[in-house]
Amino acid sequence: MRAVVFPENFLWGAATSAYQIEGGWNADGRSPSIWDTFSHTPGKTHNGETGDVACDHYHRWADDVALMRALGLQAYRFSVSWPRILPEGYGRINQPGLDFYGRLVDALLDAGIVPMPTLYHWELPQTLQDAGGWPARATVPAFVELADVVSRALGDRVTHWITHNEPWCTSLLSHQIGVHAPGWQDWPAALAAAHHVLLSHGLAAAQIRANVAKAEVGIAINFEPATPATDSPADYHAARIWDGYFFRWFVDPLMGRLYPADMVDYYTRSGRLPRGLDFVQEGDMATIAAPLDFFGVNYYTRFIARAGEDLDHLQSASNPGAEYTAMGWEVHPDTFYRLLNRLHFEYRMPKIFVTENGCSYPDGPDENGRIADQRRINYLDAHIRAMHRAMQNGAPVAGYLQWSLLDNYEWAQGYSQRFGMVYVDYATLERTPKASALWYRDLIARNGLPATAEIGA
Ligand code: FCB
């Protein structure tokens, strides 16, 4: 393989989210979010683990920014904790909570790191959940208020804004499959939640642009592109349904193509939408389709679709001989390449940031305290090369944010999954860069990758 070099102003960084790293769950006036409630409910998370302490980033943020600077990161994607800022969900501002993010942004800018806040990475205030949560339309104006408060406070310093992280997770994973907070299993509620998340994105984007003259606004979508298990027409059909459920239901409305008609029909005929799209009101689809400055792409793995299973029980077929990460996710960089091509050629995305890409492996310190996570290096190397190939075809990728800076709280999986380029010892909270962090530092310094033969040399 040849050496690859990236465009001069390409941004290299890392991503995290508030609940997964901050801890300080009740510090300085923060109220509970749905993840506090969920993680404290017996049986919902691995070993009953919670984000009460997590990486204690709420208190160690200055050290973490120093670490980012030492690694040469150029951008940092973090999320704001809604209940830290608006403990009742709307109305009263909790100034200490808001000030935390102001200090973080100042420190990042001082370190030469572009801050990229995400407004919603799954921390709905419990008060709003009690009033109906995302399936209720009333959550939409509350989110726009959050966008208003945060963009007024940080808009003089922050240009890159991400409204939502992974609407599929907020809606379907959380309200249909039910393995994430609030843990519902209710199709009509899940699809109403999806609509309200998309609508709140469009309205928040307008609010941010009103407050911040030079704002660049985007949304981060997660992709698990489907491939049919065999060449049979039935497997192709299964892959197409998965594509509608996971990909087109979100990307199409955002790009002005409305909800995909085949899926509206499928959901209606199968009884999942007994009242059709009754949650859509006049003007909503135009609001959702407001032009984006950039599109955020979160990619980890692909989905192998097989006929004969319905959407409630779909599981990716296994690919014997393939490599899988500790999450049980197949390593498949070529799907990442094809995904970026599709977004470019089929949707003509204006600009793309890879807002998450990474892998979980359990590697810990060896007898010398060194963490040799070679499998992560291999994963990143292959995916970054795949991204570069797509860019050669014209895919307008402007930056890459690795998930994640630190090992952290992996939602329902608790602390059992280590996605960080930096190891966290949860007993002492000490951080140690893994081999992959040093590899990433070198990649950033040379803005590219050497020919394969040099790697690890
Ligand atoms: C994504 C989430 C992120 C993290 C990674 C592994 O779906 O956005 O918070 O959990 O997966």
Short mmCIF file of C-alpha atoms and ligand atoms in Angstrom, two decimals:
data_model
loop_
_atom_site.label_atom_id
_atom_site.label_comp_id
_atom_site.label_asym_id
_atom_site.label_seq_id
_atom_site.Cartn_x
_atom_site.Cartn_y
_atom_site.Cartn_z
CA MET A 1 0.00 0.00 0.00
CA ARG A 2 1.17 3.49 -0.79
CA ALA A 3 1.72 6.39 1.54
CA VAL A 4 -1.27 8.74 1.77
CA VAL A 5 -1.30 12.46 2.44
CA PHE A 6 -4.34 14.51 3.42
CA PRO A 7 -5.30 18.04 2.37
CA GLU A 8 -3.54 20.75 4.30
CA ASN A 9 -6.50 22.01 6.33
CA PHE A 10 -7.88 18.57 7.15
CA LEU A 11 -8.89 18.38 10.84
CA TRP A 12 -7.79 15.44 13.00
CA GLY A 13 -9.39 14.98 16.36
CA ALA A 14 -11.24 12.84 18.84
CA ALA A 15 -14.77 12.61 20.18
CA THR A 16 -16.42 11.94 23.55
CA SER A 17 -19.81 12.58 25.11
CA ALA A 18 -20.82 14.15 28.41
CA TYR A 19 -22.50 11.25 30.20
CA GLN A 20 -19.79 8.85 29.12
CA ILE A 21 -16.88 10.80 30.63
CA GLU A 22 -17.97 13.64 32.90
CA GLY A 23 -19.20 12.03 36.11
CA GLY A 24 -20.11 14.77 38.58
CA TRP A 25 -23.68 13.58 38.14
CA ASN A 26 -25.07 15.85 40.87
CA ALA A 27 -22.34 18.50 40.98
CA ASP A 28 -23.15 22.22 40.95
CA GLY A 29 -26.87 21.91 40.37
CA ARG A 30 -27.07 19.23 37.66
CA SER A 31 -30.40 17.37 37.70
CA PRO A 32 -30.86 13.72 36.63
CA SER A 33 -31.11 12.75 32.99
CA ILE A 34 -32.81 9.67 31.56
CA TRP A 35 -29.42 7.95 31.68
CA ASP A 36 -29.13 8.47 35.43
CA THR A 37 -32.55 6.93 35.86
CA PHE A 38 -31.88 4.08 33.42
CA SER A 39 -28.42 3.17 34.70
CA HIS A 40 -29.71 3.15 38.28
CA THR A 41 -32.52 0.78 37.36
CA PRO A 42 -31.46 -2.80 38.18
CA GLY A 43 -30.83 -5.01 35.17
CA LYS A 44 -30.44 -2.28 32.56
CA THR A 45 -26.67 -2.00 32.31
CA HIS A 46 -23.65 -4.31 32.54
CA ASN A 47 -23.13 -5.08 36.27
CA GLY A 48 -25.48 -2.19 37.08
CA GLU A 49 -22.71 0.26 36.16
CA THR A 50 -23.55 3.98 35.99
CA GLY A 51 -21.96 7.23 34.81
CA ASP A 52 -21.93 8.71 38.33
CA VAL A 53 -18.13 9.05 38.24
CA ALA A 54 -17.17 7.83 34.75
CA CYS A 55 -13.76 9.40 33.89
CA ASP A 56 -14.42 12.31 36.28
CA HIS A 57 -13.75 14.64 33.36
CA TYR A 58 -15.99 17.23 35.04
CA HIS A 59 -13.14 17.75 37.51
CA ARG A 60 -10.18 16.67 35.37
CA TRP A 61 -11.01 18.55 32.17
CA ALA A 62 -7.88 20.72 32.30
CA ASP A 63 -5.63 17.64 32.39
CA ASP A 64 -7.61 16.12 29.56
CA VAL A 65 -7.15 19.19 27.40
CA ALA A 66 -3.42 19.10 28.20
CA LEU A 67 -3.39 15.47 27.04
CA MET A 68 -5.12 16.40 23.79
CA ARG A 69 -2.58 19.11 23.22
CA ALA A 70 0.29 16.72 23.85
CA LEU A 71 -1.17 14.36 21.23
CA GLY A 72 -1.47 17.23 18.78
CA LEU A 73 -5.24 16.98 18.33
CA GLN A 74 -6.67 19.69 16.11
CA ALA A 75 -10.38 19.25 16.92
CA TYR A 76 -12.39 17.91 19.82
CA ARG A 77 -16.00 16.83 19.66
CA PHE A 78 -17.71 16.78 23.07
CA SER A 79 -21.34 17.02 24.12
CA VAL A 80 -23.09 19.28 26.57
CA SER A 81 -25.13 17.79 29.37
CA TRP A 82 -28.61 19.28 29.05
CA PRO A 83 -29.55 18.80 32.75
CA ARG A 84 -26.37 20.60 33.82
CA ILE A 85 -27.45 23.67 31.90
CA LEU A 86 -31.25 23.59 32.16
CA PRO A 87 -32.05 21.38 35.17
CA GLU A 88 -35.80 21.56 34.59
CA GLY A 89 -35.31 20.99 30.84
CA TYR A 90 -36.14 24.61 29.97
CA GLY A 91 -36.53 27.93 31.77
CA ARG A 92 -34.03 28.40 34.60
CA ILE A 93 -30.38 28.41 33.53
CA ASN A 94 -27.92 26.75 35.90
CA GLN A 95 -24.99 29.12 35.43
CA PRO A 96 -22.27 26.91 36.98
CA GLY A 97 -23.20 24.13 34.57
CA LEU A 98 -23.07 26.44 31.56
CA ASP A 99 -19.79 27.97 32.76
CA PHE A 100 -18.14 24.55 32.77
CA TYR A 101 -18.42 24.41 28.98
CA GLY A 102 -17.18 27.99 28.65
CA ARG A 103 -14.00 27.08 30.52
CA LEU A 104 -13.57 23.94 28.46
CA VAL A 105 -13.92 25.88 25.21
CA ASP A 106 -11.42 28.51 26.35
CA ALA A 107 -8.88 25.86 27.25
CA LEU A 108 -9.36 24.10 23.90
CA LEU A 109 -8.90 27.32 21.96
CA ASP A 110 -5.85 28.11 24.01
CA ALA A 111 -4.44 24.71 23.00
CA GLY A 112 -5.20 25.41 19.34
CA ILE A 113 -7.99 22.80 19.24
CA VAL A 114 -11.25 23.45 17.36
CA PRO A 115 -14.21 22.81 19.72
CA MET A 116 -17.12 20.91 18.18
CA PRO A 117 -19.97 20.68 20.67
CA THR A 118 -22.87 18.29 20.19
CA LEU A 119 -26.04 19.57 21.80
CA TYR A 120 -27.76 16.23 22.29
CA HIS A 121 -25.83 13.07 22.99
CA TRP A 122 -28.71 11.31 24.76
CA GLU A 123 -28.97 13.20 28.03
CA LEU A 124 -32.61 14.18 28.12
CA PRO A 125 -33.48 15.78 31.49
CA GLN A 126 -35.68 13.38 33.41
CA THR A 127 -38.23 16.19 33.92
CA LEU A 128 -38.82 16.25 30.15
CA GLN A 129 -39.06 12.48 30.03
CA ASP A 130 -41.73 12.64 32.72
CA ALA A 131 -43.64 15.03 30.46
CA GLY A 132 -43.54 12.57 27.53
CA GLY A 133 -39.93 12.64 26.26
CA TRP A 134 -39.07 12.60 22.56
CA PRO A 135 -42.34 10.95 21.48
CA ALA A 136 -44.02 14.20 22.67
CA ARG A 137 -43.82 17.25 20.42
CA ALA A 138 -43.34 19.52 23.46
CA THR A 139 -39.74 18.30 23.74
CA VAL A 140 -38.94 20.06 20.44
CA PRO A 141 -39.18 23.68 21.70
CA ALA A 142 -37.30 22.71 24.86
CA PHE A 143 -34.39 21.48 22.72
CA VAL A 144 -34.45 24.67 20.66
CA GLU A 145 -34.20 26.58 23.94
CA LEU A 146 -31.11 24.55 24.87
CA ALA A 147 -29.62 25.37 21.45
CA ASP A 148 -30.38 29.04 22.03
CA VAL A 149 -28.85 29.16 25.52
CA VAL A 150 -25.68 27.29 24.55
CA SER A 151 -25.10 29.10 21.26
CA ARG A 152 -25.55 32.49 22.95
CA ALA A 153 -23.04 31.52 25.63
CA LEU A 154 -20.39 29.97 23.35
CA GLY A 155 -21.17 31.47 19.95
CA ASP A 156 -18.46 34.12 20.19
CA ARG A 157 -15.89 31.29 20.30
CA VAL A 158 -17.48 28.22 18.71
CA THR A 159 -18.16 27.93 14.98
CA HIS A 160 -18.81 24.18 14.51
CA TRP A 161 -22.11 22.94 15.93
CA ILE A 162 -23.62 19.49 15.91
CA THR A 163 -27.29 19.39 16.87
CA HIS A 164 -27.94 15.69 17.48
CA ASN A 165 -25.89 12.57 17.86
CA GLU A 166 -27.36 9.52 16.12
CA PRO A 167 -31.11 10.07 15.84
CA TRP A 168 -31.58 6.34 15.13
CA CYS A 169 -30.28 5.60 18.63
CA THR A 170 -32.33 8.34 20.30
CA SER A 171 -35.49 7.06 18.64
CA LEU A 172 -35.41 3.39 17.60
CA LEU A 173 -32.67 1.93 19.78
CA SER A 174 -34.20 3.67 22.82
CA HIS A 175 -37.95 3.42 22.10
CA GLN A 176 -38.36 0.39 19.83
CA ILE A 177 -35.54 -2.00 20.73
CA GLY A 178 -35.38 -0.49 24.23
CA VAL A 179 -31.79 -1.25 25.20
CA HIS A 180 -31.00 2.43 25.73
CA ALA A 181 -32.79 4.95 27.97
CA PRO A 182 -35.71 5.31 28.41
CA GLY A 183 -36.02 1.65 27.45
CA TRP A 184 -39.37 1.58 25.65
CA GLN A 185 -40.56 -0.97 23.09
CA ASP A 186 -43.19 0.92 21.16
CA TRP A 187 -42.99 1.40 17.38
CA PRO A 188 -45.34 4.39 16.92
CA ALA A 189 -43.67 6.19 19.83
CA ALA A 190 -40.22 5.42 18.39
CA LEU A 191 -41.07 6.81 14.96
CA ALA A 192 -42.73 9.88 16.51
CA ALA A 193 -39.53 10.35 18.55
CA ALA A 194 -37.48 10.14 15.33
CA HIS A 195 -39.62 12.83 13.75
CA HIS A 196 -39.36 15.15 16.74
CA VAL A 197 -35.60 14.72 16.88
CA LEU A 198 -35.28 15.63 13.17
CA LEU A 199 -37.68 18.54 13.54
CA SER A 200 -35.80 19.85 16.56
CA HIS A 201 -32.60 19.62 14.54
CA GLY A 202 -34.01 21.88 11.81
CA LEU A 203 -35.33 24.44 14.28
CA ALA A 204 -32.16 24.40 16.38
CA ALA A 205 -30.02 24.89 13.26
CA ALA A 206 -31.97 28.07 12.49
CA GLN A 207 -31.63 29.22 16.11
CA ILE A 208 -27.86 28.66 16.13
CA ARG A 209 -27.48 30.52 12.83
CA ALA A 210 -29.48 33.42 14.25
CA ASN A 211 -27.12 33.63 17.23
CA VAL A 212 -23.77 32.84 15.61
CA ALA A 213 -22.76 34.75 12.51
CA LYS A 214 -20.18 32.27 11.23
CA ALA A 215 -21.86 29.09 12.40
CA GLU A 216 -21.34 25.82 10.58
CA VAL A 217 -24.15 23.50 11.59
CA GLY A 218 -24.39 19.76 11.11
CA ILE A 219 -25.88 16.58 12.54
CA ALA A 220 -24.16 13.26 13.30
CA ILE A 221 -25.84 10.20 11.82
CA ASN A 222 -24.82 6.62 12.55
CA PHE A 223 -24.51 4.20 9.69
CA GLU A 224 -24.47 0.44 9.64
CA PRO A 225 -24.79 -0.14 5.90
CA ALA A 226 -26.53 -3.34 4.91
CA THR A 227 -25.25 -5.97 2.56
CA PRO A 228 -27.33 -9.02 1.56
CA ALA A 229 -26.09 -12.32 3.02
CA THR A 230 -26.42 -14.02 -0.38
CA ASP A 231 -27.38 -13.06 -3.91
CA SER A 232 -30.96 -14.20 -3.40
CA PRO A 233 -33.67 -11.61 -4.13
CA ALA A 234 -35.11 -12.23 -0.66
CA ASP A 235 -31.83 -11.27 1.01
CA TYR A 236 -31.61 -8.19 -1.20
CA HIS A 237 -35.09 -7.26 -0.03
CA ALA A 238 -34.05 -7.72 3.62
CA ALA A 239 -31.03 -5.47 3.05
CA ARG A 240 -33.26 -2.86 1.42
CA ILE A 241 -35.62 -2.84 4.41
CA TRP A 242 -32.69 -2.46 6.79
CA ASP A 243 -31.39 0.39 4.64
CA GLY A 244 -34.78 2.11 4.87
CA TYR A 245 -35.05 1.58 8.61
CA PHE A 246 -31.53 2.69 9.52
CA PHE A 247 -30.24 4.93 6.75
CA ARG A 248 -32.91 6.41 4.47
CA TRP A 249 -35.46 7.13 7.26
CA PHE A 250 -33.01 9.76 8.56
CA VAL A 251 -30.85 10.83 5.64
CA ASP A 252 -33.66 11.24 3.12
CA PRO A 253 -35.75 13.79 5.06
CA LEU A 254 -32.60 15.72 6.03
CA MET A 255 -31.67 15.93 2.35
CA GLY A 256 -35.12 17.09 1.30
CA ARG A 257 -36.36 13.74 0.00
CA LEU A 258 -39.12 13.20 2.59
CA TYR A 259 -39.63 9.90 4.43
CA PRO A 260 -38.98 6.98 2.05
CA ALA A 261 -42.32 5.89 0.56
CA ASP A 262 -41.46 2.17 0.58
CA MET A 263 -40.84 2.34 4.33
CA VAL A 264 -43.97 4.34 5.10
CA ASP A 265 -45.85 1.61 3.26
CA TYR A 266 -43.94 -1.18 5.03
CA TYR A 267 -44.49 0.31 8.49
CA THR A 268 -48.15 0.95 7.81
CA ARG A 269 -48.90 -2.48 6.33
CA SER A 270 -47.05 -4.28 9.11
CA GLY A 271 -49.05 -2.45 11.79
CA ARG A 272 -46.06 -0.49 13.11
CA LEU A 273 -47.62 2.83 12.18
CA PRO A 274 -51.33 2.23 12.74
CA ARG A 275 -52.10 5.93 12.40
CA GLY A 276 -49.62 6.58 9.59
CA LEU A 277 -47.45 9.69 9.81
CA ASP A 278 -49.88 11.48 12.13
CA PHE A 279 -46.98 13.19 13.91
CA VAL A 280 -46.00 15.16 10.79
CA GLN A 281 -47.47 18.68 10.67
CA GLU A 282 -47.51 21.14 7.84
CA GLY A 283 -44.12 22.70 7.23
CA ASP A 284 -42.18 20.09 9.24
CA MET A 285 -40.52 18.44 6.27
CA ALA A 286 -39.19 21.76 4.95
CA THR A 287 -37.84 22.62 8.41
CA ILE A 288 -36.05 19.26 8.64
CA ALA A 289 -34.52 19.76 5.18
CA ALA A 290 -32.87 23.10 6.03
CA PRO A 291 -29.50 23.05 4.26
CA LEU A 292 -26.66 21.60 6.32
CA ASP A 293 -23.16 23.06 6.38
CA PHE A 294 -21.75 19.63 7.01
CA PHE A 295 -22.90 16.11 7.57
CA GLY A 296 -21.48 14.07 10.47
CA VAL A 297 -20.80 10.41 9.75
CA ASN A 298 -20.43 7.86 12.54
CA TYR A 299 -19.24 4.51 11.22
CA TYR A 300 -18.15 1.35 13.03
CA THR A 301 -19.39 -1.72 11.17
CA ARG A 302 -21.75 -3.13 8.55
CA PHE A 303 -24.90 -5.24 8.70
CA ILE A 304 -25.31 -8.54 6.84
CA ALA A 305 -29.01 -8.95 6.06
CA ARG A 306 -30.78 -12.26 5.70
CA ALA A 307 -34.35 -12.88 4.62
CA GLY A 308 -36.94 -14.40 6.88
CA GLU A 309 -36.41 -12.27 9.97
CA ASP A 310 -38.54 -9.27 10.67
CA LEU A 311 -37.27 -5.91 11.83
CA ASP A 312 -37.93 -6.70 15.48
CA HIS A 313 -35.54 -9.62 15.49
CA LEU A 314 -32.93 -8.70 12.93
CA GLN A 315 -29.38 -9.67 13.68
CA SER A 316 -26.45 -9.26 11.40
CA ALA A 317 -25.46 -12.63 9.98
CA SER A 318 -21.95 -13.63 10.94
CA ASN A 319 -19.07 -13.66 8.53
CA PRO A 320 -16.85 -16.61 9.45
CA GLY A 321 -13.21 -15.73 9.14
CA ALA A 322 -13.76 -11.99 9.49
CA GLU A 323 -12.25 -10.00 12.31
CA TYR A 324 -14.58 -8.78 15.04
CA THR A 325 -13.94 -6.17 17.76
CA ALA A 326 -14.79 -6.75 21.42
CA MET A 327 -18.24 -5.27 20.76
CA GLY A 328 -18.82 -8.14 18.34
CA TRP A 329 -18.71 -5.69 15.43
CA GLU A 330 -17.20 -6.89 12.17
CA VAL A 331 -14.18 -4.91 10.98
CA HIS A 332 -15.07 -3.87 7.43
CA PRO A 333 -13.29 -0.78 6.12
CA ASP A 334 -14.49 -1.30 2.55
CA THR A 335 -18.05 -0.57 3.71
CA PHE A 336 -16.81 2.73 5.09
CA TYR A 337 -15.32 3.53 1.66
CA ARG A 338 -18.59 2.68 -0.08
CA LEU A 339 -20.65 4.64 2.44
CA LEU A 340 -18.63 7.81 1.86
CA ASN A 341 -18.98 7.30 -1.90
CA ARG A 342 -22.72 6.86 -1.59
CA LEU A 343 -23.13 10.02 0.46
CA HIS A 344 -21.10 11.87 -2.13
CA PHE A 345 -22.46 10.49 -5.40
CA GLU A 346 -26.05 9.73 -4.40
CA TYR A 347 -26.72 12.60 -1.99
CA ARG A 348 -24.15 15.23 -2.91
CA MET A 349 -23.34 16.06 0.71
CA PRO A 350 -21.83 19.53 0.89
CA LYS A 351 -19.11 18.61 3.38
CA ILE A 352 -18.53 15.63 5.61
CA PHE A 353 -16.90 15.26 8.99
CA VAL A 354 -16.32 11.73 10.19
CA THR A 355 -17.66 12.46 13.66
CA GLU A 356 -17.01 8.94 15.03
CA ASN A 357 -14.96 5.94 13.99
CA GLY A 358 -13.10 3.56 16.26
CA CYS A 359 -13.12 0.21 17.99
CA SER A 360 -13.25 -1.52 21.35
CA TYR A 361 -10.47 -3.87 22.41
CA PRO A 362 -9.69 -4.84 26.00
CA ASP A 363 -5.91 -4.28 25.87
CA GLY A 364 -4.45 -3.09 29.17
CA PRO A 365 -0.97 -2.28 30.47
CA ASP A 366 1.76 -4.91 30.11
CA GLU A 367 4.48 -5.41 32.75
CA ASN A 368 6.18 -2.21 31.59
CA GLY A 369 2.98 -0.21 31.76
CA ARG A 370 2.79 -0.03 27.96
CA ILE A 371 -0.54 -0.63 26.24
CA ALA A 372 0.15 -2.28 22.92
CA ASP A 373 -3.24 -2.02 21.19
CA GLN A 374 -2.01 -3.06 17.76
CA ARG A 375 -5.50 -4.18 16.70
CA ARG A 376 -6.76 -0.62 17.18
CA ILE A 377 -3.88 0.72 15.09
CA ASN A 378 -4.76 -1.78 12.36
CA TYR A 379 -8.43 -0.79 12.49
CA LEU A 380 -7.69 2.93 12.32
CA ASP A 381 -5.09 2.54 9.61
CA ALA A 382 -7.48 0.56 7.40
CA HIS A 383 -10.40 2.95 7.93
CA ILE A 384 -8.34 6.08 7.40
CA ARG A 385 -6.99 4.64 4.15
CA ALA A 386 -10.54 3.74 3.07
CA MET A 387 -11.60 7.33 3.81
CA HIS A 388 -8.69 8.65 1.80
CA ARG A 389 -9.68 6.49 -1.18
CA ALA A 390 -13.21 7.92 -1.04
CA MET A 391 -11.73 11.42 -0.93
CA GLN A 392 -9.79 10.63 -4.09
CA ASN A 393 -13.20 10.04 -5.69
CA GLY A 394 -14.33 13.46 -4.55
CA ALA A 395 -16.05 12.69 -1.21
CA PRO A 396 -15.76 16.05 0.59
CA VAL A 397 -14.39 14.81 3.93
CA ALA A 398 -12.96 17.71 5.92
CA GLY A 399 -12.04 16.01 9.17
CA TYR A 400 -11.89 12.81 11.17
CA LEU A 401 -12.75 12.45 14.86
CA GLN A 402 -11.77 9.22 16.44
CA TRP A 403 -14.07 7.57 18.96
CA SER A 404 -12.78 7.97 21.55
CA LEU A 405 -10.22 10.08 23.35
CA LEU A 406 -10.61 8.08 26.58
CA ASP A 407 -11.88 4.68 27.60
CA ASN A 408 -15.31 5.54 28.95
CA TYR A 409 -18.81 4.49 29.98
CA GLU A 410 -20.18 2.54 27.04
CA TRP A 411 -23.90 2.95 27.86
CA ALA A 412 -25.68 -0.36 28.50
CA GLN A 413 -22.30 -2.09 28.30
CA GLY A 414 -20.97 -0.07 31.22
CA TYR A 415 -17.18 -0.08 31.56
CA SER A 416 -16.78 -3.44 29.83
CA GLN A 417 -15.81 -1.89 26.47
CA ARG A 418 -12.66 0.15 25.99
CA PHE A 419 -12.88 2.45 22.97
CA GLY A 420 -10.20 4.93 24.06
CA MET A 421 -6.85 5.74 22.51
CA VAL A 422 -6.04 6.65 26.11
CA TYR A 423 -6.40 3.97 28.79
CA VAL A 424 -8.31 4.87 31.94
CA ASP A 425 -7.65 2.96 35.14
CA TYR A 426 -11.09 3.20 36.76
CA ALA A 427 -9.69 2.57 40.26
CA THR A 428 -7.33 5.55 40.17
CA LEU A 429 -8.75 7.43 37.14
CA GLU A 430 -5.20 7.70 35.86
CA ARG A 431 -4.91 8.18 32.08
CA THR A 432 -2.22 6.45 29.99
CA PRO A 433 -1.93 6.93 26.23
CA LYS A 434 -2.05 3.59 24.43
CA ALA A 435 0.27 2.80 21.51
CA SER A 436 -2.56 3.87 19.19
CA ALA A 437 -2.57 7.39 20.69
CA LEU A 438 1.13 7.78 19.89
CA TRP A 439 0.54 6.34 16.43
CA TYR A 440 -2.31 8.85 15.96
CA ARG A 441 -0.06 11.70 17.16
CA ASP A 442 2.48 10.76 14.47
CA LEU A 443 -0.24 10.51 11.84
CA ILE A 444 -1.43 14.02 12.71
CA ALA A 445 2.11 15.39 12.69
CA ARG A 446 2.74 14.10 9.17
CA ASN A 447 -0.90 14.62 8.06
CA GLY A 448 -0.95 11.19 6.53
CA LEU A 449 0.14 7.60 6.63
CA PRO A 450 3.34 6.00 5.44
CA ALA A 451 3.38 3.02 3.08
CA THR A 452 2.22 -0.08 4.95
CA ALA A 453 5.69 -1.56 5.19
CA GLU A 454 6.81 1.25 7.50
CA ILE A 455 4.05 0.75 10.03
CA GLY A 456 5.21 -0.52 13.35
CA ALA A 457 8.81 -0.33 12.12
C1 FCB B 1 -21.91 5.44 19.17
C2 FCB B 1 -22.17 6.49 20.21
C3 FCB B 1 -21.04 6.71 21.16
C4 FCB B 1 -20.34 5.43 21.52
C5 FCB B 1 -19.99 4.64 20.29
C6 FCB B 1 -19.25 3.36 20.55
O1 FCB B 1 -23.11 4.87 18.76
O2 FCB B 1 -22.47 7.71 19.61
O3 FCB B 1 -21.54 7.40 22.26
O4 FCB B 1 -21.12 4.72 22.41
O5 FCB B 1 -21.15 4.35 19.57
#
